[in-house]
Backbone as CSV, one residue per row, in Angstrom:
resi,resn,N_x,N_y,N_z,CA_x,CA_y,CA_z,C_x,C_y,C_z
1,MET,0.395,83.578,56.771,1.070,84.825,57.001,1.736,84.786,58.376
2,ILE,2.882,85.370,58.471,3.628,85.392,59.730,2.993,86.385,60.687
3,ASP,2.799,85.954,61.928,2.262,86.799,62.988,3.368,87.721,63.492
4,VAL,3.150,89.031,63.415,4.179,90.001,63.773,4.492,89.957,65.265
5,GLY,3.492,89.733,66.093,3.732,89.624,67.532,4.645,88.457,67.854
6,SER,4.439,87.361,67.174,5.295,86.191,67.376,6.708,86.455,66.888
7,LEU,6.834,87.195,65.808,8.159,87.560,65.305,8.887,88.449,66.315
8,GLY,8.160,89.357,66.932,8.740,90.194,67.978,9.164,89.367,69.188
9,ALA,8.369,88.362,69.521,8.725,87.480,70.637,10.005,86.719,70.321
10,LEU,10.120,86.236,69.087,11.342,85.528,68.688,12.548,86.449,68.786
11,ARG,12.385,87.685,68.365,13.483,88.653,68.435,13.927,88.849,69.887
12,SER,12.975,88.953,70.809,13.309,89.129,72.222,13.976,87.893,72.802
13,VAL,13.452,86.722,72.469,14.052,85.479,72.971,15.490,85.355,72.471
14,ALA,15.704,85.660,71.203,17.053,85.566,70.633,18.002,86.537,71.325
15,ALA,17.534,87.742,71.605,18.388,88.752,72.228,18.702,88.431,73.680
16,LEU,17.750,87.827,74.392,17.911,87.598,75.826,18.349,86.176,76.179
17,GLY,18.201,85.248,75.247,18.703,83.898,75.451,17.790,82.926,76.162
18,THR,16.706,83.426,76.754,15.743,82.517,77.389,14.327,83.021,77.147
19,ILE,13.401,82.094,77.142,11.995,82.449,76.994,11.527,83.202,78.229
20,ALA,11.989,82.814,79.400,11.564,83.475,80.643,11.986,84.946,80.669
21,ARG,13.216,85.236,80.293,13.671,86.639,80.270,12.891,87.450,79.237
22,ALA,12.660,86.844,78.083,11.884,87.535,77.048,10.471,87.808,77.550
23,ALA,9.880,86.833,78.238,8.534,87.006,78.771,8.498,88.173,79.758
24,ASP,9.492,88.247,80.631,9.561,89.364,81.578,9.640,90.696,80.853
25,GLU,10.481,90.764,79.835,10.652,92.009,79.077,9.369,92.400,78.345
26,LEU,8.673,91.404,77.807,7.477,91.660,77.010,6.212,91.826,77.854
27,GLY,6.293,91.440,79.126,5.120,91.525,79.985,4.134,90.387,79.804
28,PHE,4.637,89.228,79.363,3.824,88.036,79.184,4.338,86.933,80.098
29,THR,3.595,85.845,80.162,4.102,84.671,80.853,5.035,83.915,79.908
30,ALA,5.901,83.092,80.494,6.792,82.276,79.672,5.985,81.337,78.781
31,SER,4.873,80.847,79.298,4.022,79.956,78.515,3.457,80.675,77.287
32,ALA,3.046,81.926,77.455,2.497,82.687,76.325,3.564,82.925,75.263
33,VAL,4.775,83.247,75.688,5.854,83.473,74.722,6.203,82.168,74.019
34,SER,6.247,81.082,74.765,6.523,79.775,74.172,5.471,79.428,73.114
35,GLN,4.208,79.726,73.404,3.141,79.468,72.434,3.296,80.347,71.195
36,GLN,3.738,81.599,71.382,3.961,82.470,70.226,5.059,81.898,69.333
37,ILE,6.124,81.401,69.949,7.231,80.824,69.179,6.751,79.577,68.442
38,LYS,5.979,78.735,69.118,5.454,77.524,68.468,4.547,77.886,67.300
39,ARG,3.721,78.918,67.466,2.843,79.367,66.379,3.682,79.826,65.195
40,LEU,4.723,80.588,65.474,5.594,81.075,64.405,6.282,79.917,63.696
41,GLU,6.743,78.933,64.456,7.376,77.758,63.845,6.392,77.011,62.948
42,ARG,5.125,76.929,63.360,4.115,76.279,62.501,3.895,77.102,61.235
43,GLN,3.863,78.419,61.374,3.640,79.276,60.211,4.777,79.175,59.207
44,VAL,6.001,79.124,59.717,7.172,79.082,58.844,7.461,77.652,58.382
45,GLY,7.126,76.688,59.230,7.319,75.291,58.874,8.662,74.703,59.262
46,VAL,9.417,75.405,60.108,10.729,74.917,60.558,10.957,75.305,62.017
47,ALA,11.870,74.593,62.660,12.270,74.944,64.026,13.101,76.222,63.989
48,LEU,12.804,77.153,64.889,13.499,78.431,64.915,14.428,78.566,66.110
49,LEU,14.199,77.773,67.154,15.029,77.793,68.355,15.501,76.385,68.683
50,ALA,16.655,76.316,69.320,17.189,75.032,69.783,17.662,75.217,71.220
51,PRO,17.519,74.183,72.050,17.997,74.288,73.424,19.508,74.476,73.463
52,ALA,19.959,75.251,74.445,21.399,75.481,74.632,21.631,75.744,76.116
53,GLY,22.109,74.731,76.810,22.298,74.876,78.261,20.958,75.133,78.925
54,ARG,20.883,76.246,79.656,19.621,76.605,80.322,18.794,77.582,79.501
55,GLY,19.219,77.837,78.305,18.507,78.777,77.455,18.238,78.196,76.087
56,VAL,18.124,79.082,75.132,17.879,78.685,73.748,18.732,79.547,72.829
57,VAL,18.971,79.031,71.632,19.673,79.780,70.583,18.864,79.633,69.302
58,LEU,19.086,80.552,68.407,18.438,80.466,67.111,19.016,79.316,66.294
59,THR,18.151,78.626,65.580,18.634,77.681,64.576,19.087,78.517,63.373
60,PRO,19.773,77.913,62.417,20.108,78.677,61.207,18.863,79.272,60.529
61,ALA,17.761,78.528,60.548,16.519,79.047,59.967,15.990,80.226,60.773
62,GLY,16.079,80.132,62.086,15.659,81.237,62.945,16.497,82.471,62.708
63,GLN,17.800,82.274,62.534,18.685,83.406,62.251,18.343,84.038,60.911
64,ALA,18.072,83.204,59.914,17.705,83.725,58.595,16.411,84.539,58.671
65,LEU,15.456,84.061,59.439,14.198,84.782,59.599,14.433,86.136,60.263
66,LEU,15.204,86.143,61.339,15.460,87.411,62.025,16.342,88.348,61.220
67,ASP,17.199,87.799,60.377,18.020,88.659,59.508,17.150,89.461,58.545
68,ALA,16.028,88.880,58.135,15.120,89.568,57.220,14.095,90.425,57.953
69,ALA,13.948,90.252,59.248,12.891,90.911,60.021,13.023,92.427,60.162
70,PRO,14.217,93.016,60.210,14.269,94.477,60.385,13.455,95.242,59.341
71,GLU,13.441,94.759,58.119,12.643,95.423,57.079,11.160,95.395,57.432
72,VAL,10.715,94.288,58.014,9.310,94.164,58.402,8.989,95.174,59.493
73,PHE,9.826,95.238,60.524,9.575,96.155,61.631,9.667,97.613,61.181
74,GLN,10.593,97.926,60.291,10.704,99.296,59.770,9.472,99.662,58.952
75,SER,8.997,98.734,58.156,7.809,98.981,57.355,6.591,99.209,58.247
76,LEU,6.457,98.420,59.294,5.344,98.597,60.227,5.433,99.945,60.933
77,GLU,6.629,100.371,61.282,6.798,101.675,61.920,6.403,102.795,60.959
78,ARG,6.760,102.657,59.674,6.342,103.655,58.688,4.816,103.695,58.569
79,CYS,4.171,102.538,58.649,2.706,102.489,58.611,2.121,103.246,59.806
80,ALA,2.676,103.006,60.976,2.199,103.691,62.185,2.427,105.198,62.079
81,GLU,3.592,105.605,61.553,3.876,107.026,61.380,2.893,107.663,60.407
82,ALA,2.563,106.966,59.338,1.601,107.478,58.370,0.241,107.671,59.032
83,ALA,-0.194,106.714,59.834,-1.479,106.818,60.520,-1.474,107.985,61.503
84,ARG,-0.371,108.133,62.253,-0.277,109.249,63.199,-0.293,110.591,62.471
85,SER,0.388,110.665,61.336,0.423,111.910,60.569,-0.972,112.300,60.102
86,VAL,-1.717,111.344,59.599,-3.073,111.622,59.138,-3.940,112.052,60.320
87,ALA,-3.787,111.362,61.447,-4.567,111.712,62.639,-4.226,113.113,63.134
88,ASP,-2.986,113.555,62.927,-2.555,114.896,63.332,-2.916,115.961,62.307
89,GLY,-3.532,115.575,61.202,-3.959,116.529,60.198,-3.021,116.692,59.026
90,THR,-1.955,115.908,58.965,-1.037,115.971,57.835,-1.609,115.137,56.700
91,PRO,-1.754,115.702,55.522,-2.322,114.926,54.417,-1.451,113.725,54.048
92,PRO,-2.056,112.624,53.598,-1.277,111.475,53.147,-0.308,111.892,52.050
93,GLY,0.858,111.321,52.062,1.871,111.635,51.069,2.879,112.651,51.568
94,CYS,2.586,113.323,52.686,3.501,114.334,53.221,4.559,113.727,54.131
95,CYS,4.466,112.461,54.383,5.431,111.829,55.287,6.285,110.812,54.543
96,GLY,6.490,111.011,53.256,7.353,110.123,52.489,6.620,108.989,51.802
97,TRP,5.328,108.912,51.989,4.547,107.859,51.353,3.775,108.470,50.199
98,PRO,3.714,107.798,49.075,2.928,108.346,47.975,1.446,108.343,48.323
99,ARG,0.766,109.343,47.852,-0.674,109.402,48.067,-1.325,108.387,47.137
100,SER,-2.184,107.573,47.684,-2.840,106.572,46.844,-4.301,106.958,46.679
101,PRO,-4.858,106.678,45.521,-6.266,107.013,45.301,-7.159,106.129,46.160
102,ARG,-8.316,106.671,46.495,-9.290,105.866,47.241,-9.818,104.773,46.308
103,PRO,-10.020,103.579,46.836,-10.559,102.531,45.973,-11.997,102.846,45.591
104,SER,-12.344,102.523,44.383,-13.721,102.691,43.929,-14.345,101.314,43.783
105,ALA,-15.629,101.312,43.585,-16.323,100.035,43.395,-15.756,99.271,42.206
106,ASP,-15.270,100.018,41.188,-14.711,99.362,40.001,-13.366,98.688,40.270
107,SER,-12.672,99.109,41.357,-11.348,98.553,41.612,-11.394,97.259,42.412
108,TRP,-12.553,96.895,42.958,-12.668,95.678,43.744,-12.795,94.480,42.819
109,PRO,-12.232,93.335,43.206,-12.371,92.144,42.367,-13.836,91.717,42.287
110,ARG,-14.190,91.268,41.145,-15.569,90.775,40.957,-15.627,89.313,41.371
111,THR,-16.706,88.972,42.052,-16.860,87.582,42.488,-18.008,86.923,41.800
């Protein structure tokens, strides 16, 4: 599964052009951001960045990954909004999400 934090790091690196600038923006060290990118590349199985002068650019695979990423970030934001709504006392389903039944013992896979 793709690590969302690493995907966010890739998005920042792509927008800013260097790992160091992305690290500053994210509040991490350049080494930590570099490790996140390497982890993401291992998860996806392809190189996502290529050197370019003193910075980096997305590879075609990296661009394809980021092109699909907005849906992931929007979905995560909807999840956070749903959690905040419930915490504020709004019943599930009132924020655009269907109300789902609570799982019962019968709904769990048998092992």
